[in-house]
Coordinates of C-alpha atoms and ligand atoms in Angstrom, one line a residue:
Chain A
M25 CA 17.5 19.5 14.4
T26 CA 16.8 22.0 11.6
T27 CA 13.1 22.6 12.2
P28 CA 11.4 23.4 15.5
C29 CA 10.0 20.3 17.1
I30 CA 6.2 20.1 17.3
L31 CA 5.1 17.7 19.9
C32 CA 1.9 16.0 18.8
V33 CA -0.3 14.1 21.2
A34 CA -2.8 11.4 20.2
I35 CA -5.8 11.3 22.4
T36 CA -7.6 8.0 22.5
G37 CA -6.7 6.1 19.4
S38 CA -9.4 4.1 17.7
L39 CA -8.4 0.8 19.2
P40 CA -8.0 0.9 23.0
T41 CA -11.0 0.4 25.3
K42 CA -11.5 0.8 29.0
E43 CA -11.3 -3.0 29.2
N44 CA -7.7 -3.3 28.1
N45 CA -6.5 -0.1 29.6
P46 CA -8.6 1.7 32.3
A47 CA -6.4 4.8 32.0
V48 CA -7.5 5.5 28.5
P49 CA -9.6 8.7 28.4
I50 CA -12.9 7.9 26.7
T51 CA -15.5 10.5 27.6
I52 CA -15.1 14.0 26.1
A53 CA -14.5 15.4 29.6
E54 CA -11.7 12.8 30.2
Q55 CA -10.2 13.6 26.8
I56 CA -10.1 17.3 27.5
E57 CA -8.6 16.8 30.9
S58 CA -5.8 14.5 29.6
T59 CA -5.1 16.7 26.6
Q60 CA -4.8 19.8 28.8
E61 CA -2.1 18.0 30.8
A62 CA -0.2 17.2 27.6
F63 CA -0.7 20.8 26.4
E64 CA 0.7 22.2 29.6
A65 CA 3.6 19.8 29.2
G66 CA 4.3 21.2 25.7
A67 CA 2.2 19.4 23.2
S68 CA 1.2 21.6 20.3
I69 CA -1.0 19.3 18.1
A70 CA -3.8 17.0 19.4
H71 CA -4.8 14.2 17.1
C72 CA -8.3 13.3 18.1
H73 CA -10.7 10.4 17.9
V74 CA -14.1 10.2 19.6
R75 CA -16.2 7.4 21.1
D76 CA -19.9 6.9 21.4
D77 CA -21.7 6.2 24.7
A78 CA -20.8 2.5 24.4
G79 CA -17.1 3.3 24.0
K80 CA -17.0 2.5 20.3
P81 CA -15.1 4.6 17.8
T82 CA -17.5 7.0 16.0
A83 CA -17.2 9.8 13.5
D84 CA -20.3 11.6 14.9
P85 CA -19.8 15.3 14.2
E86 CA -21.6 16.3 17.4
R87 CA -19.0 14.4 19.5
F88 CA -16.2 16.0 17.6
A89 CA -17.8 19.4 18.0
A90 CA -18.0 19.0 21.8
L91 CA -14.4 17.8 22.0
K92 CA -13.2 20.7 19.7
E93 CA -15.0 23.3 21.7
G94 CA -13.7 22.0 25.0
L95 CA -10.1 21.9 23.7
E96 CA -10.3 25.4 22.3
K97 CA -11.5 26.6 25.6
H98 CA -9.1 24.8 27.8
C99 CA -6.0 24.7 25.6
P100 CA -5.9 28.0 23.7
G101 CA -3.4 27.8 20.8
L102 CA -3.4 24.0 20.7
I103 CA -3.8 22.8 17.1
V104 CA -6.8 20.5 17.0
Q105 CA -6.6 17.7 14.4
L106 CA -9.6 15.5 13.9
S107 CA -9.3 11.9 12.6
T108 CA -11.0 10.9 9.4
G109 CA -9.6 7.3 9.8
G110 CA -11.5 4.3 8.8
R111 CA -12.3 2.7 12.1
S112 CA -14.7 5.4 13.1
G113 CA -17.0 5.2 10.2
A114 CA -17.5 4.2 6.6
G115 CA -17.5 6.1 3.3
Q116 CA -18.3 9.8 3.5
A117 CA -19.3 9.5 7.2
R118 CA -15.6 9.6 7.9
G119 CA -15.5 13.3 6.8
G120 CA -18.8 14.4 8.4
M121 CA -16.9 16.6 10.9
L122 CA -15.0 18.6 8.4
P123 CA -17.5 21.4 8.2
L124 CA -16.6 22.1 11.8
R125 CA -13.4 23.6 10.3
P126 CA -10.9 22.1 12.7
D127 CA -7.3 23.4 12.3
M128 CA -6.3 20.0 10.8
A129 CA -7.7 16.6 9.9
S130 CA -5.9 13.3 9.2
L131 CA -6.1 12.0 5.6
S132 CA -5.1 8.7 4.2
V133 CA -4.4 8.8 0.5
G134 CA -3.8 5.1 -0.2
S135 CA -4.8 1.7 1.0
N136 CA -2.7 -0.9 2.8
N137 CA -2.9 -4.0 5.0
F138 CA -3.5 -3.8 8.7
P139 CA -2.9 -6.6 11.1
T140 CA -6.1 -8.5 10.3
R141 CA -7.8 -6.6 7.4
V142 CA -7.4 -4.2 4.5
Y143 CA -7.4 -0.5 5.4
E144 CA -9.6 0.7 2.6
N145 CA -9.2 4.2 1.3
P146 CA -10.7 4.0 -2.2
P147 CA -9.6 6.8 -4.7
D148 CA -13.0 8.5 -4.9
L149 CA -13.3 8.7 -1.1
V150 CA -9.8 10.1 -0.8
D151 CA -10.6 12.8 -3.4
W152 CA -13.9 13.6 -1.7
L153 CA -12.2 14.0 1.7
A154 CA -9.5 16.2 0.2
S155 CA -12.1 18.4 -1.5
E156 CA -14.0 18.8 1.8
M157 CA -10.7 19.8 3.5
L158 CA -10.2 22.4 0.7
A159 CA -13.7 23.7 1.0
H160 CA -13.6 24.1 4.8
D161 CA -10.0 25.3 4.9
V162 CA -8.8 22.3 7.0
K163 CA -5.1 21.4 6.8
P164 CA -4.6 17.7 6.2
E165 CA -2.1 15.6 7.9
I166 CA -1.3 12.9 5.4
E167 CA -1.1 9.5 7.1
A168 CA 1.6 7.6 5.1
F169 CA 1.6 3.9 5.8
D170 CA 3.7 3.1 2.7
L171 CA 5.9 4.9 0.3
S172 CA 3.4 5.3 -2.5
H173 CA 1.2 7.3 -0.1
I174 CA 3.9 9.9 0.2
V175 CA 4.2 10.1 -3.6
Q176 CA 0.4 10.2 -4.0
A177 CA 0.2 13.2 -1.6
T178 CA 2.8 15.1 -3.6
R179 CA 0.8 14.4 -6.8
M180 CA -2.4 15.7 -5.2
A181 CA -0.6 18.8 -4.0
A182 CA 0.8 19.3 -7.5
D183 CA -2.6 19.1 -9.3
G184 CA -4.5 21.2 -6.7
R185 CA -6.4 18.5 -4.9
L186 CA -4.5 19.4 -1.7
K187 CA -3.2 22.8 -0.7
G188 CA 0.5 23.0 0.1
P189 CA 2.7 22.9 1.9
L190 CA 2.2 19.3 2.7
Y191 CA 2.3 18.0 6.2
V192 CA 3.0 14.2 6.2
Q193 CA 3.1 11.7 9.0
F194 CA 5.1 8.5 8.5
V195 CA 3.4 5.7 10.3
M196 CA 5.6 2.6 11.1
G197 CA 5.2 -0.5 13.2
V198 CA 1.8 -1.6 12.0
K199 CA 1.8 -5.4 11.4
N200 CA 1.5 -6.3 7.7
A201 CA 2.2 -2.6 6.8
M202 CA 5.6 -0.9 7.2
P203 CA 7.8 -1.9 10.1
A204 CA 10.2 0.5 11.8
D205 CA 13.1 0.4 9.4
E206 CA 15.7 3.2 9.5
P207 CA 16.9 3.2 5.9
I208 CA 13.3 3.3 4.8
F209 CA 12.6 6.1 7.3
D210 CA 15.5 8.1 5.8
F211 CA 14.2 7.4 2.2
Y212 CA 10.7 8.6 3.2
I213 CA 12.3 12.0 4.2
E214 CA 14.5 12.1 1.1
T215 CA 11.6 11.3 -1.2
L216 CA 9.2 13.8 0.4
K217 CA 11.9 16.5 0.2
R218 CA 12.6 15.6 -3.5
L219 CA 9.0 15.7 -4.6
A220 CA 7.7 18.5 -2.4
P221 CA 10.6 20.6 -1.1
D222 CA 8.5 22.7 1.2
A223 CA 6.7 19.8 2.9
Q224 CA 7.0 19.1 6.6
W225 CA 6.8 15.7 8.3
C226 CA 6.2 14.0 11.5
A227 CA 6.3 10.3 12.5
A228 CA 4.3 7.9 14.6
G229 CA 5.5 4.5 15.8
I230 CA 2.7 2.0 16.7
G231 CA 3.1 -0.3 19.6
A232 CA 6.6 -1.4 20.3
A233 CA 7.9 0.9 17.6
Q234 CA 6.8 4.1 19.3
H235 CA 10.0 4.9 21.2
T236 CA 12.3 4.1 18.2
I237 CA 10.2 6.3 15.8
N238 CA 10.1 9.2 18.3
D239 CA 13.8 9.0 18.6
W240 CA 14.4 9.0 14.8
A241 CA 11.9 11.8 14.3
I242 CA 13.6 14.0 16.8
R243 CA 17.1 13.3 15.5
K244 CA 16.2 13.8 11.9
G245 CA 14.3 17.0 12.3
G246 CA 10.6 16.0 12.3
H247 CA 7.9 16.4 14.8
T248 CA 6.9 13.6 17.1
R249 CA 3.7 12.1 18.4
T250 CA 3.3 10.6 21.8
Chain B
M28 CA 24.1 -6.6 -16.4
T29 CA 25.2 -9.0 -13.6
T30 CA 22.4 -11.6 -13.9
P31 CA 21.2 -13.3 -17.1
C32 CA 18.1 -11.5 -18.4
I33 CA 14.9 -13.5 -18.3
L34 CA 12.4 -12.2 -20.8
C35 CA 8.9 -12.6 -19.3
V36 CA 5.8 -12.4 -21.5
A37 CA 2.4 -11.5 -20.2
I38 CA -0.3 -13.2 -22.2
T39 CA -3.7 -11.5 -22.0
G40 CA -3.7 -9.3 -18.9
S41 CA -6.9 -9.2 -17.0
L42 CA -8.1 -5.9 -18.5
P43 CA -8.1 -5.9 -22.3
T44 CA -11.0 -7.2 -24.3
K45 CA -11.5 -8.0 -27.9
E46 CA -13.5 -4.8 -28.1
N47 CA -10.7 -2.4 -27.2
N48 CA -8.0 -4.4 -29.0
P49 CA -8.9 -7.1 -31.5
A50 CA -5.3 -8.4 -31.5
V51 CA -5.5 -9.6 -27.9
P52 CA -5.5 -13.3 -27.7
I53 CA -8.4 -14.5 -25.7
T54 CA -9.2 -18.2 -26.4
I55 CA -6.8 -20.8 -25.1
A56 CA -5.8 -21.7 -28.7
E57 CA -5.0 -18.0 -29.4
Q58 CA -3.1 -17.7 -26.2
I59 CA -0.9 -20.7 -26.9
E60 CA -0.2 -19.5 -30.4
S61 CA 0.9 -16.1 -29.4
T62 CA 3.0 -17.4 -26.5
Q63 CA 4.7 -19.8 -28.8
E64 CA 5.8 -16.8 -31.0
A65 CA 7.1 -15.0 -27.9
F66 CA 8.8 -18.2 -26.8
E67 CA 10.5 -18.7 -30.1
A68 CA 11.6 -15.0 -29.9
G69 CA 13.3 -15.7 -26.5
A70 CA 10.7 -15.4 -23.8
S71 CA 11.4 -17.7 -20.9
I72 CA 8.5 -17.0 -18.5
A73 CA 4.8 -16.7 -19.5
H74 CA 2.6 -14.8 -17.0
C75 CA -0.9 -16.2 -17.7
H76 CA -4.5 -15.0 -17.2
V77 CA -7.5 -16.9 -18.6
R78 CA -10.9 -15.9 -19.8
D79 CA -14.3 -17.5 -19.8
D80 CA -16.4 -18.0 -22.9
A81 CA -17.8 -14.5 -22.6
G82 CA -14.3 -13.1 -22.6
K83 CA -14.4 -12.2 -18.9
P84 CA -11.4 -12.8 -16.6
T85 CA -11.8 -16.1 -14.6
A86 CA -9.7 -18.2 -12.2
D87 CA -11.4 -21.4 -13.4
P88 CA -8.9 -24.2 -12.8
E89 CA -10.1 -26.1 -15.9
R90 CA -9.2 -23.2 -18.2
F91 CA -5.8 -22.8 -16.5
A92 CA -5.2 -26.6 -16.9
A93 CA -5.9 -26.4 -20.7
L94 CA -3.6 -23.4 -21.1
K95 CA -0.9 -25.0 -19.0
E96 CA -1.1 -28.3 -20.9
G97 CA -0.9 -26.5 -24.3
L98 CA 2.0 -24.4 -23.3
E99 CA 3.9 -27.4 -22.0
K100 CA 3.4 -29.2 -25.2
H101 CA 4.1 -26.3 -27.6
C102 CA 6.8 -24.4 -25.6
P103 CA 9.0 -27.1 -23.9
G104 CA 11.1 -25.5 -21.2
L105 CA 9.0 -22.3 -20.9
I106 CA 8.3 -21.4 -17.3
V107 CA 4.5 -21.2 -16.8
Q108 CA 3.3 -18.7 -14.3
L109 CA -0.4 -18.6 -13.5
S110 CA -2.0 -15.4 -12.1
T111 CA -3.7 -15.4 -8.7
G112 CA -4.6 -11.7 -9.1
G113 CA -7.8 -10.2 -7.9
R114 CA -9.6 -9.5 -11.1
S115 CA -10.1 -13.1 -12.0
G116 CA -11.9 -14.2 -8.8
A117 CA -12.6 -13.5 -5.2
G118 CA -11.2 -15.0 -2.0
Q119 CA -9.8 -18.5 -2.2
A120 CA -11.1 -18.9 -5.7
R121 CA -8.1 -16.9 -6.8
G122 CA -5.8 -19.9 -5.8
G123 CA -8.0 -22.7 -7.1
M124 CA -5.5 -23.5 -9.9
L125 CA -2.5 -24.0 -7.6
P126 CA -3.0 -27.8 -7.2
L127 CA -2.2 -27.9 -11.0
R128 CA 1.4 -27.3 -9.7
P129 CA 2.4 -24.7 -12.3
D130 CA 6.1 -23.7 -12.2
M131 CA 5.2 -20.4 -10.8
A132 CA 2.2 -18.3 -9.7
S133 CA 1.9 -14.6 -9.0
L134 CA 1.3 -13.5 -5.4
S135 CA 0.3 -10.1 -4.0
V136 CA 1.3 -9.8 -0.3
G137 CA -0.3 -6.4 0.4
S138 CA -3.1 -4.1 -0.6
N139 CA -3.0 -0.8 -2.5
N140 CA -5.1 1.5 -4.6
F141 CA -5.7 0.9 -8.3
P142 CA -7.1 3.6 -10.7
T143 CA -10.7 3.3 -9.5
R144 CA -10.7 0.9 -6.6
V145 CA -8.8 -0.8 -3.8
Y146 CA -6.8 -3.9 -4.8
E147 CA -7.7 -6.0 -1.8
N148 CA -5.3 -8.7 -0.6
P149 CA -6.3 -9.3 3.0
P150 CA -3.7 -10.9 5.3
D151 CA -5.5 -14.2 5.8
L152 CA -5.9 -14.7 2.0
V153 CA -2.3 -13.8 1.4
D154 CA -1.2 -16.4 4.0
W155 CA -3.6 -19.0 2.5
L156 CA -2.3 -18.5 -1.0
A157 CA 1.3 -18.7 0.2
S158 CA 0.5 -21.9 2.1
E159 CA -1.0 -23.4 -1.1
M160 CA 2.1 -22.5 -3.0
L161 CA 4.2 -24.2 -0.4
A162 CA 2.0 -27.3 -0.4
H163 CA 2.0 -27.7 -4.2
D164 CA 5.6 -26.6 -4.7
V165 CA 4.7 -23.5 -6.8
K166 CA 7.3 -20.7 -6.9
P167 CA 5.7 -17.4 -6.2
E168 CA 6.4 -14.2 -8.1
I169 CA 5.7 -11.5 -5.6
E170 CA 3.9 -8.6 -7.2
A171 CA 5.2 -5.5 -5.4
F172 CA 3.0 -2.5 -6.0
D173 CA 4.5 -0.6 -3.1
L174 CA 7.6 -0.7 -0.9
S175 CA 6.0 -2.5 2.1
H176 CA 5.1 -5.4 -0.2
I177 CA 8.8 -6.0 -0.7
V178 CA 9.4 -5.9 3.0
Q179 CA 6.5 -8.1 3.7
A180 CA 7.7 -10.7 1.3
T181 CA 11.1 -10.8 3.0
R182 CA 9.4 -11.3 6.4
M183 CA 7.3 -14.1 5.0
A184 CA 10.4 -15.8 3.6
A185 CA 12.2 -15.3 6.9
D186 CA 9.4 -17.0 9.0
G187 CA 8.8 -19.8 6.5
R188 CA 5.6 -18.7 4.9
L189 CA 7.4 -18.4 1.6
K190 CA 10.2 -20.6 0.4
G191 CA 13.3 -18.7 -0.7
P192 CA 15.0 -17.4 -2.7
L193 CA 12.4 -14.8 -3.4
Y194 CA 11.5 -13.7 -6.9
V195 CA 9.9 -10.2 -6.8
Q196 CA 8.4 -8.2 -9.5
F197 CA 8.3 -4.4 -9.1
V198 CA 5.1 -3.0 -10.7
M199 CA 5.1 0.7 -11.6
G200 CA 2.9 3.0 -13.6
V201 CA -0.5 2.0 -12.1
K202 CA -2.5 5.2 -11.4
N203 CA -3.0 5.8 -7.6
A204 CA -0.3 3.2 -6.8
M205 CA 3.4 3.7 -7.6
P206 CA 4.5 5.7 -10.6
A207 CA 7.7 5.0 -12.6
D208 CA 10.2 6.8 -10.5
E209 CA 13.9 5.9 -10.9
P210 CA 15.2 6.8 -7.4
I211 CA 12.4 4.6 -6.0
F212 CA 13.1 1.8 -8.5
D213 CA 16.8 1.9 -7.3
F214 CA 15.6 1.9 -3.6
Y215 CA 13.4 -1.1 -4.3
I216 CA 16.5 -3.1 -5.6
E217 CA 18.6 -1.8 -2.6
T218 CA 16.0 -2.8 0.0
L219 CA 15.3 -6.2 -1.5
K220 CA 19.1 -6.9 -1.6
R221 CA 19.5 -5.7 2.0
L222 CA 16.6 -7.7 3.4
A223 CA 16.9 -10.8 1.2
P224 CA 20.4 -11.0 -0.4
D225 CA 19.7 -14.0 -2.5
A226 CA 16.5 -12.6 -4.0
Q227 CA 16.0 -12.0 -7.7
W228 CA 13.7 -9.4 -9.2
C229 CA 12.0 -8.4 -12.4
A230 CA 9.9 -5.3 -13.2
A231 CA 6.8 -4.5 -15.1
G232 CA 5.7 -1.0 -16.3
I233 CA 2.0 -0.6 -16.9
G234 CA 0.7 1.5 -19.8
A235 CA 2.9 4.4 -20.7
A236 CA 5.5 3.2 -18.2
Q237 CA 6.2 -0.1 -19.9
H238 CA 9.2 1.0 -22.1
T239 CA 10.8 3.0 -19.3
I240 CA 10.6 0.2 -16.8
N241 CA 11.9 -2.4 -19.3
D242 CA 14.9 -0.1 -19.9
W243 CA 15.7 0.3 -16.2
A244 CA 15.3 -3.4 -15.5
I245 CA 17.7 -4.3 -18.3
R246 CA 20.2 -1.7 -17.3
K247 CA 20.0 -2.5 -13.6
G248 CA 20.3 -6.3 -13.9
G249 CA 16.7 -7.5 -13.6
H250 CA 14.4 -9.4 -15.8
T251 CA 11.9 -7.7 -18.0
R252 CA 8.3 -8.4 -19.0
T253 CA 6.8 -7.5 -22.4
Ligands
ZN27 ZN1 1.8 14.6 14.0
ZN28 ZN1 -5.8 8.3 14.4
ZN29 ZN1 8.5 -11.4 -14.5
ZN30 ZN1 -1.3 -10.5 -14.1

């Protein structure tokens, strides 16, 4: 490993519900408690989604504010990353929490297929989210579901829409998007380093790909997410 | 060059209008005439869009039938490829011409960003278009706007949703999708050959990228499109 490993923990993705996994933390209090455990075990970044009272994904800035406040209190030094992903809201509502100035926020810069639908990140929304992150000094984690997303991030950094150095997460294992494929994983790293030499990267494997991707990320010098 | 070069001509893309380029052939008669010229100059595949009376892109099967009939009469041996692209129609209307049993039809197997919007190819529509191509014995040309589209095509061929050998077109130079980038072009070829050794490929450069991409395609053994 050539760079220090940052262990990144995802608290409550946008998909699981209490019904399919009773262990998933849903309330803000549960989320803070489970993150604190991960933090004490060495996690340094928390990637955060929030839910409404019915347990549905939401981008409600008040929920995010409560989670952020609790994490800052109970996990001092933890990097808090709020999700601007598409399941929690539509259009600019996805970025309504950015004025809270979290340390980081996730940012998708392209569109791709998901298992049963199109994950839509239209160019004008991408640019608006990026401009909000610049305005509120929030560091983006670029979610790269495909190779062009990595290239697009480097173009946005080059023309000033994003502030460098880039931090890119390679996402693999999503049906109908990119599977866990080692030559492609290696080419992701190579392309990112070629187009943005100072960039850093991490990787997330979805579902069955999780263990494989963590393995590759650790071996190849990236950060991992659990 | 290791494979014979197939020169592919695109007649009337979905974007140009008479207003921005009076030389663009729009009526069926104009399209047949200009394709015949390209055919006599050596083109072997014609990638076809059609327009309605107002000059707007359409997927109207009757228009496609008239064009196909004219091309078959005036350009015997020319491979006719009809577009199922998203500008001509929405949903299953995009595949309404497949029962005409053209030699080929274009097929996008993933989604991506275009200059001002999301190019939407939801998974269920992709599978339906592929099944129509199987049912009517139409050979698809896979339009690969990103790396995962190449991978997805090889998965669809492996599980029988597409009939092999694959024929894949790499599309570069579309703003917000993949730019013309030579290491990525080489990796496209390498990945396609690794995952589907019997596949063939061609390449199209959009706008300013056209010349560069034709150059690479000829040098690296693919087919080109003008
Ligand atoms: Zn991460
Ligand atoms: Zn997320
Ligand atoms: Zn072609
Ligand atoms: Zn076309």
